[in-house]
Every structure is written in C-alpha cells, then in structure tokens.
Amino acid sequence: MSDSQTYALASIFGPGRDEMIGYVPHAAALGMKVIETGPRFAVLMLPYQEHLVGDPLRKVIFGGVITTLIDQACGIAVACSLETMRAIATVDLRVDYLRAAKPGCDLYARAECYRTTRSVAFVRVVAYEHEVGDPFASCLGTFMLGAHAFGSAFDRVVEAPVQGEKS
C-alpha cells in the first residue's frame, strides 16, 4: 500500500460515527462506539457494563465480549483499507489475553490492517483500558474479501449524511 492509495471510506475518516456500529446489531446492543477511523485503522470502545461481567468475583468483562470488540475493530480496519467496498468475513482470529482487563474501565481496541491481497486482509490489534502501550490482549486476524455477492453494509454508511449535517 502506498501513500497515493485511495480509500472507499475516506469521506468518513476521523471521529467515529454511530452508523458505523449500527449496521451490526450485536455490536450496537453491546454499546460499542467507533472512536476514530483512518487509512487502514480503527479504534473502538466498549463501555464498562455490569451485565457484561463474566467473573462476578473479580468484575472482569467476559472474554467473548472482548473478542467481539476486537473482531468488530478488525472488520472496520479492513473496510478502511479497501479502495472499493466488498463484503468482509472473519476467517481466523487469534486473541492472546496478556492479563485480565481492569474492572470498571471502558475497553478499547485499536486495529490496523497491515496487508491486503486480492481476496484476503491481515490485521493486528491491541486491546487496552487507558494506554495503547499497556494492552490486556493482542490479536492477529485474517479476513476474506468479497465473501458474498451482496456487497458491504458500509455502502449505506458512506451514503448516509453525517449526523448534524443537512443532506
């Protein structure tokens, strides 16, 4: 990828928009927010919520919810790396939990799509509470591009007016 690459989602790079989560109902139900997007990356946040705790004694968020946050961040980072939108499907997601996430803290995932081929994208992620340099989990993911013929849900996001702007 060179600096002259064009991106299908370039018009919505910057602070996150609610529509970027709204197209995936389970991500919206978990309360995820897109914090920022840019060329080949995305930062998502999952607010701490008692009903997402998997270990009531330690008040730690359930690992499946964290994996969902990471997978969602990966998908958006892949979408932010494409010149034309295509359907994206997770092929492989390896999450290494480095320590338990701190109870009571909002959780973040920063995903970077570091390579794309004609049909596959590769992503790395760090998940953290306060500092990207102090992650509680890391991840490598592989994603299929053009997974089905129905296109990408992101097409609706690009076509939708930005909230607060008149169309």
Coordinates of N, CA and C in Angstrom, one line a residue:
M1 N 0.8 -1.2 0.0 CA 0.0 0.0 0.0 C 0.9 1.2 0.0
S2 N 0.6 2.2 -0.9 CA 1.4 3.4 -1.0 C 0.6 4.5 -0.4
D3 N 1.3 5.7 -0.3 CA 0.6 6.9 0.2 C -0.4 7.4 -0.8
S4 N -0.3 7.0 -2.1 CA -1.2 7.5 -3.1 C -2.5 6.7 -3.2
Q5 N -2.6 5.6 -2.3 CA -3.8 4.8 -2.4 C -5.1 5.6 -2.1
T6 N -6.2 5.2 -2.7 CA -7.5 5.8 -2.4 C -8.2 4.8 -1.5
Y7 N -9.1 5.4 -0.7 CA -9.9 4.5 0.2 C -11.4 4.8 0.0
A8 N -12.2 3.7 0.0 CA -13.6 3.8 -0.2 C -14.3 4.6 0.9
L9 N -13.7 4.5 2.1 CA -14.3 5.1 3.3 C -13.6 6.5 3.6
A10 N -12.8 7.0 2.8 CA -12.0 8.2 3.1 C -12.9 9.3 3.5
S11 N -14.1 9.4 3.0 CA -15.0 10.5 3.3 C -15.5 10.5 4.7
I12 N -15.4 9.3 5.4 CA -15.8 9.3 6.8 C -14.7 9.0 7.8
F13 N -13.4 9.1 7.3 CA -12.3 9.0 8.2 C -12.4 10.1 9.2
G14 N -11.9 9.9 10.4 CA -11.9 10.9 11.5 C -12.6 10.4 12.7
P15 N -13.3 11.2 13.4 CA -14.1 10.8 14.6 C -15.2 9.8 14.2
G16 N -15.4 8.8 15.0 CA -16.4 7.8 14.7 C -17.8 8.3 14.5
R17 N -18.6 7.5 13.8 CA -20.0 7.8 13.6 C -20.8 6.6 14.1
D18 N -21.9 6.9 14.7 CA -22.8 5.9 15.2 C -23.2 4.9 14.2
E19 N -23.4 5.3 12.9 CA -23.8 4.4 11.9 C -22.8 3.3 11.6
M20 N -21.6 3.5 12.0 CA -20.5 2.5 11.7 C -20.7 1.3 12.6
I21 N -21.4 1.4 13.7 CA -21.8 0.3 14.5 C -23.2 -0.2 14.2
G22 N -24.1 0.8 13.9 CA -25.5 0.5 13.7 C -25.8 -0.6 12.7
Y23 N -24.9 -0.8 11.8 CA -25.2 -1.9 10.8 C -24.9 -3.3 11.3
V24 N -24.3 -3.4 12.5 CA -24.1 -4.7 13.1 C -24.9 -4.7 14.4
P25 N -26.1 -5.3 14.4 CA -27.0 -5.2 15.6 C -26.3 -5.7 16.9
H26 N -25.5 -6.8 16.9 CA -25.0 -7.2 18.2 C -23.9 -6.3 18.7
A27 N -23.2 -5.6 17.8 CA -22.2 -4.6 18.3 C -22.9 -3.4 18.9
A28 N -24.0 -3.0 18.3 CA -24.8 -1.9 18.8 C -25.4 -2.3 20.2
A29 N -25.9 -3.5 20.3 CA -26.5 -4.0 21.5 C -25.5 -4.0 22.6
L30 N -24.2 -4.3 22.3 CA -23.2 -4.3 23.4 C -22.8 -2.9 23.7
G31 N -23.2 -1.9 23.0 CA -22.9 -0.5 23.3 C -21.5 0.0 22.7
M32 N -21.0 -0.7 21.7 CA -19.7 -0.3 21.1 C -19.8 1.0 20.5
K33 N -18.7 1.7 20.5 CA -18.6 3.0 19.8 C -17.4 3.0 18.9
V34 N -17.5 3.6 17.7 CA -16.3 3.9 16.9 C -15.7 5.2 17.4
I35 N -14.5 5.2 17.9 CA -13.8 6.4 18.3 C -13.2 7.2 17.2
E36 N -12.5 6.4 16.3 CA -11.7 7.1 15.3 C -11.5 6.0 14.2
T37 N -11.5 6.5 12.9 CA -11.0 5.7 11.8 C -10.1 6.5 10.9
G38 N -9.3 5.8 10.2 CA -8.3 6.5 9.3 C -7.8 5.4 8.3
P39 N -6.9 5.8 7.4 CA -6.4 4.8 6.5 C -5.8 3.6 7.2
R40 N -6.5 2.5 6.9 CA -6.1 1.2 7.4 C -6.2 1.0 8.9
F41 N -6.9 1.8 9.7 CA -7.1 1.6 11.1 C -8.4 2.0 11.6
A42 N -8.7 1.5 12.8 CA -10.0 1.8 13.5 C -9.7 1.7 15.0
V43 N -10.3 2.6 15.8 CA -10.3 2.5 17.3 C -11.7 2.4 17.7
L44 N -12.1 1.4 18.5 CA -13.4 1.2 19.0 C -13.4 1.2 20.5
M45 N -14.5 1.5 21.2 CA -14.6 1.5 22.6 C -15.8 0.7 23.1
L46 N -15.7 -0.1 24.1 CA -16.8 -0.8 24.7 C -16.9 -0.2 26.1
P47 N -18.0 0.5 26.5 CA -18.2 1.0 27.8 C -18.3 -0.2 28.8
Y48 N -17.8 0.0 30.0 CA -17.9 -1.0 31.1 C -19.4 -1.1 31.4
Q49 N -19.9 -2.3 31.5 CA -21.3 -2.5 31.9 C -21.3 -3.8 32.7
E50 N -22.0 -3.7 33.9 CA -22.1 -4.8 34.8 C -22.7 -6.1 34.2
H51 N -23.6 -5.9 33.3 CA -24.2 -7.1 32.7 C -23.3 -7.8 31.7
L52 N -22.1 -7.3 31.4 CA -21.1 -7.9 30.5 C -20.0 -8.6 31.3
V53 N -20.1 -8.6 32.7 CA -19.1 -9.2 33.5 C -19.2 -10.7 33.4
G54 N -18.1 -11.4 33.2 CA -18.0 -12.8 33.1 C -17.6 -13.5 34.4
D55 N -16.9 -12.7 35.2 CA -16.4 -13.2 36.5 C -16.9 -12.3 37.6
P56 N -18.0 -12.7 38.3 CA -18.6 -11.7 39.2 C -17.7 -11.4 40.4
L57 N -16.8 -12.3 40.8 CA -15.9 -12.1 41.9 C -14.9 -11.0 41.6
R58 N -14.3 -11.0 40.4 CA -13.3 -10.1 40.0 C -13.9 -8.9 39.2
K59 N -15.1 -9.0 38.8 CA -15.8 -8.0 38.0 C -15.2 -7.8 36.6
V60 N -14.6 -8.9 36.1 CA -13.9 -8.8 34.8 C -14.9 -9.1 33.6
I61 N -14.8 -8.3 32.6 CA -15.7 -8.5 31.4 C -15.4 -9.8 30.8
F62 N -16.5 -10.5 30.3 CA -16.5 -11.8 29.7 C -15.6 -11.8 28.4
G63 N -14.7 -12.8 28.3 CA -13.8 -12.8 27.2 C -14.4 -12.9 25.8
G64 N -15.6 -13.5 25.7 CA -16.3 -13.5 24.4 C -16.7 -12.1 24.0
V65 N -17.1 -11.2 24.9 CA -17.4 -9.8 24.6 C -16.2 -9.1 24.1
I66 N -15.0 -9.3 24.8 CA -13.8 -8.7 24.3 C -13.4 -9.2 22.9
T67 N -13.6 -10.5 22.7 CA -13.3 -11.0 21.3 C -14.2 -10.3 20.3
T68 N -15.4 -10.1 20.7 CA -16.4 -9.4 19.8 C -15.9 -8.0 19.5
L69 N -15.5 -7.3 20.5 CA -14.9 -5.9 20.3 C -13.8 -6.0 19.3
I70 N -12.9 -6.9 19.6 CA -11.7 -7.0 18.7 C -12.1 -7.3 17.3
D71 N -13.0 -8.3 17.1 CA -13.4 -8.7 15.7 C -14.1 -7.5 15.0
Q72 N -14.9 -6.8 15.7 CA -15.5 -5.6 15.1 C -14.5 -4.6 14.7
A73 N -13.5 -4.3 15.6 CA -12.5 -3.3 15.2 C -11.7 -3.8 14.0
C74 N -11.4 -5.1 13.9 CA -10.7 -5.7 12.7 C -11.5 -5.4 11.5
G75 N -12.8 -5.7 11.5 CA -13.7 -5.5 10.3 C -13.7 -4.1 9.8
I76 N -13.8 -3.2 10.8 CA -13.8 -1.8 10.3 C -12.4 -1.3 9.8
A77 N -11.3 -1.8 10.4 CA -10.0 -1.5 9.9 C -9.8 -2.1 8.5
V78 N -10.3 -3.3 8.2 CA -10.2 -3.8 6.9 C -11.0 -2.9 5.9
A79 N -12.3 -2.5 6.3 CA -13.1 -1.7 5.5 C -12.3 -0.4 5.2
C80 N -11.6 0.1 6.2 CA -10.8 1.4 6.0 C -9.6 1.2 5.1
S81 N -9.3 0.0 4.7 CA -8.1 -0.2 3.9 C -8.4 -0.5 2.4
L82 N -9.7 -0.6 2.1 CA -10.1 -1.0 0.8 C -10.3 0.2 -0.2
E83 N -10.0 0.0 -1.4 CA -10.3 1.0 -2.5 C -11.7 1.0 -2.9
T84 N -12.3 -0.2 -2.9 CA -13.7 -0.3 -3.2 C -14.3 -1.3 -2.2
M85 N -15.5 -1.0 -1.7 CA -16.1 -1.8 -0.6 C -16.5 -3.2 -1.2
R86 N -16.2 -4.2 -0.3 CA -16.6 -5.5 -0.6 C -17.0 -6.1 0.8
A87 N -17.8 -7.2 0.7 CA -18.2 -7.9 1.9 C -16.9 -8.5 2.6
I88 N -16.9 -8.5 3.9 CA -15.8 -8.9 4.7 C -16.2 -10.0 5.7
A89 N -15.5 -11.1 5.7 CA -15.8 -12.2 6.7 C -14.6 -12.6 7.4
T90 N -14.7 -12.9 8.7 CA -13.6 -13.3 9.5 C -13.3 -14.8 9.2
V91 N -12.0 -15.0 8.8 CA -11.5 -16.4 8.6 C -10.8 -16.9 9.8
D92 N -10.0 -16.1 10.4 CA -9.2 -16.6 11.6 C -9.0 -15.4 12.5
L93 N -9.1 -15.7 13.8 CA -8.9 -14.6 14.8 C -8.2 -15.3 16.0
R94 N -7.0 -14.9 16.2 CA -6.2 -15.4 17.3 C -6.0 -14.3 18.4
V95 N -6.7 -14.5 19.5 CA -6.6 -13.5 20.6 C -5.7 -14.0 21.7
D96 N -4.7 -13.3 22.1 CA -3.8 -13.6 23.2 C -4.2 -12.7 24.4
Y97 N -4.7 -13.3 25.4 CA -5.0 -12.5 26.6 C -3.8 -12.4 27.5
L98 N -3.3 -11.2 27.6 CA -2.0 -10.9 28.3 C -2.2 -10.8 29.8
R99 N -3.4 -10.3 30.2 CA -3.8 -10.2 31.6 C -5.3 -9.9 31.6
A100 N -5.9 -9.9 32.8 CA -7.3 -9.6 32.8 C -7.5 -8.1 32.6
A101 N -8.6 -7.7 31.9 CA -8.9 -6.3 31.8 C -9.3 -5.8 33.2
K102 N -9.0 -4.5 33.4 CA -9.2 -3.9 34.7 C -10.7 -3.7 34.9
P103 N -11.3 -4.2 36.0 CA -12.7 -4.0 36.3 C -13.1 -2.5 36.4
G104 N -14.3 -2.2 35.9 CA -14.8 -0.8 35.9 C -14.3 0.1 34.9
C105 N -13.5 -0.4 34.0 CA -12.9 0.5 32.9 C -13.5 0.3 31.6
D106 N -13.7 1.3 30.8 CA -14.0 1.2 29.4 C -12.9 0.5 28.7
L107 N -13.2 -0.3 27.7 CA -12.2 -1.1 27.0 C -12.1 -0.6 25.5
Y108 N -10.9 -0.5 25.0 CA -10.6 0.0 23.7 C -9.9 -1.1 22.9
A109 N -10.1 -1.1 21.6 CA -9.4 -1.9 20.6 C -8.9 -1.1 19.5
R110 N -7.6 -1.1 19.2 CA -7.1 -0.4 18.0 C -6.6 -1.4 17.1
A111 N -7.2 -1.4 15.9 CA -6.9 -2.4 14.9 C -6.2 -1.8 13.7
E112 N -5.2 -2.4 13.1 CA -4.5 -1.9 11.9 C -4.5 -3.0 10.9
C113 N -5.0 -2.7 9.7 CA -5.0 -3.7 8.6 C -3.6 -3.4 7.9
Y114 N -2.7 -4.3 8.1 CA -1.3 -4.1 7.6 C -1.0 -4.7 6.2
R115 N -2.0 -5.5 5.7 CA -1.7 -6.0 4.4 C -3.1 -6.5 3.8
T116 N -3.2 -6.2 2.5 CA -4.4 -6.8 1.8 C -3.9 -7.4 0.5
T117 N -4.5 -8.5 0.1 CA -4.3 -9.1 -1.2 C -5.6 -9.0 -2.0
R118 N -5.7 -9.6 -3.1 CA -7.0 -9.6 -3.9 C -8.2 -10.1 -3.1
S119 N -7.9 -11.1 -2.2 CA -9.1 -11.8 -1.5 C -8.9 -11.9 0.0
V120 N -7.8 -11.5 0.5 CA -7.5 -11.7 2.0 C -6.9 -10.4 2.6
A121 N -7.3 -10.1 3.8 CA -6.8 -9.0 4.6 C -6.2 -9.5 5.9
F122 N -5.1 -8.9 6.3 CA -4.4 -9.3 7.6 C -4.4 -8.1 8.5
V123 N -4.8 -8.4 9.8 CA -5.0 -7.3 10.8 C -4.3 -7.7 12.1
R124 N -3.8 -6.6 12.8 CA -3.3 -6.8 14.1 C -4.0 -5.8 15.0
V125 N -4.2 -6.2 16.3 CA -5.0 -5.4 17.2 C -4.3 -5.4 18.6
V126 N -4.5 -4.3 19.3 CA -4.2 -4.3 20.7 C -5.5 -3.8 21.4
A127 N -5.8 -4.4 22.6 CA -6.9 -4.0 23.4 C -6.4 -3.5 24.7
Y128 N -6.9 -2.4 25.2 CA -6.4 -1.8 26.4 C -7.5 -1.0 27.1
E129 N -7.2 -0.5 28.3 CA -8.1 0.3 29.0 C -7.8 1.8 28.9
H130 N -6.5 2.2 29.2 CA -6.1 3.6 29.2 C -5.0 3.9 28.2
E131 N -4.0 3.0 28.1 CA -2.9 3.3 27.2 C -2.7 2.2 26.2
V132 N -2.5 2.6 25.0 CA -2.3 1.5 23.9 C -1.0 0.8 24.2
G133 N -0.1 1.4 24.9 CA 1.2 0.7 25.3 C 1.1 -0.3 26.4
D134 N -0.1 -0.4 27.0 CA -0.3 -1.3 28.2 C -1.5 -2.2 27.9
P135 N -1.4 -3.0 26.8 CA -2.6 -3.8 26.4 C -2.9 -5.0 27.4
F136 N -4.2 -5.4 27.4 CA -4.5 -6.6 28.2 C -4.7 -7.7 27.2
A137 N -4.8 -7.4 25.9 CA -4.9 -8.5 24.9 C -4.3 -8.0 23.5
S138 N -3.8 -9.0 22.8 CA -3.4 -8.7 21.4 C -4.0 -9.7 20.5
C139 N -4.0 -9.4 19.2 CA -4.7 -10.3 18.3 C -4.1 -10.2 16.9
L140 N -4.1 -11.3 16.2 CA -3.9 -11.3 14.7 C -5.1 -11.9 14.1
G141 N -5.6 -11.3 13.0 CA -6.8 -11.8 12.3 C -6.6 -11.8 10.8
T142 N -7.3 -12.7 10.2 CA -7.3 -12.9 8.7 C -8.7 -12.8 8.3
F143 N -9.0 -12.1 7.2 CA -10.3 -11.8 6.7 C -10.5 -12.0 5.2
M144 N -11.6 -12.6 4.9 CA -11.9 -12.9 3.4 C -12.5 -11.6 2.9
L145 N -12.1 -11.2 1.7 CA -12.7 -10.0 1.0 C -13.6 -10.6 -0.1
G146 N -14.7 -9.9 -0.3 CA -15.7 -10.4 -1.3 C -16.3 -11.7 -0.9
A147 N -16.7 -11.8 0.4 CA -17.1 -13.0 1.0 C -18.5 -13.5 0.4
H148 N -19.3 -12.5 -0.1 CA -20.5 -12.9 -0.7 C -20.9 -11.8 -1.7
A149 N -21.9 -12.0 -2.5 CA -22.2 -11.1 -3.6 C -23.1 -10.0 -3.3
F150 N -23.4 -9.9 -2.0 CA -24.4 -8.9 -1.6 C -23.8 -7.5 -1.2
G151 N -22.4 -7.4 -1.4 CA -21.8 -6.2 -1.1 C -21.5 -5.9 0.3
S152 N -21.2 -4.7 0.6 CA -20.8 -4.3 2.0 C -21.9 -3.4 2.7
A153 N -22.1 -3.7 3.9 CA -23.0 -2.8 4.7 C -22.5 -1.4 4.8
F154 N -21.2 -1.2 4.7 CA -20.6 0.1 4.8 C -21.0 1.0 3.7
D155 N -21.5 0.5 2.5 CA -22.0 1.3 1.5 C -23.1 2.2 2.0
R156 N -24.0 1.7 2.9 CA -25.0 2.6 3.5 C -24.4 3.7 4.4
V157 N -23.3 3.4 5.1 CA -22.7 4.3 5.9 C -22.1 5.5 5.1
V158 N -21.5 5.2 4.0 CA -20.8 6.2 3.2 C -21.9 7.1 2.5
E159 N -23.0 6.5 2.2 CA -24.1 7.2 1.5 C -24.9 8.0 2.5
A160 N -24.9 7.7 3.8 CA -25.8 8.4 4.7 C -25.2 9.7 5.1
P161 N -26.0 10.8 5.3 CA -25.5 12.1 5.7 C -24.9 12.0 7.1
V162 N -23.9 12.8 7.4 CA -23.3 12.8 8.7 C -24.3 13.4 9.6
Q163 N -24.4 12.9 10.9 CA -25.4 13.4 11.8 C -25.1 14.8 12.1
G164 N -26.1 15.7 12.1 CA -25.9 17.1 12.4 C -25.7 17.9 11.1
E165 N -25.5 17.2 10.0 CA -25.4 17.9 8.7 C -26.7 17.8 7.9
K166 N -27.0 18.8 7.2 CA -28.2 18.8 6.3 C -27.8 18.0 5.1
S167 N -28.7 17.2 4.6 CA -28.5 16.5 3.3 C -29.0 17.2 2.1

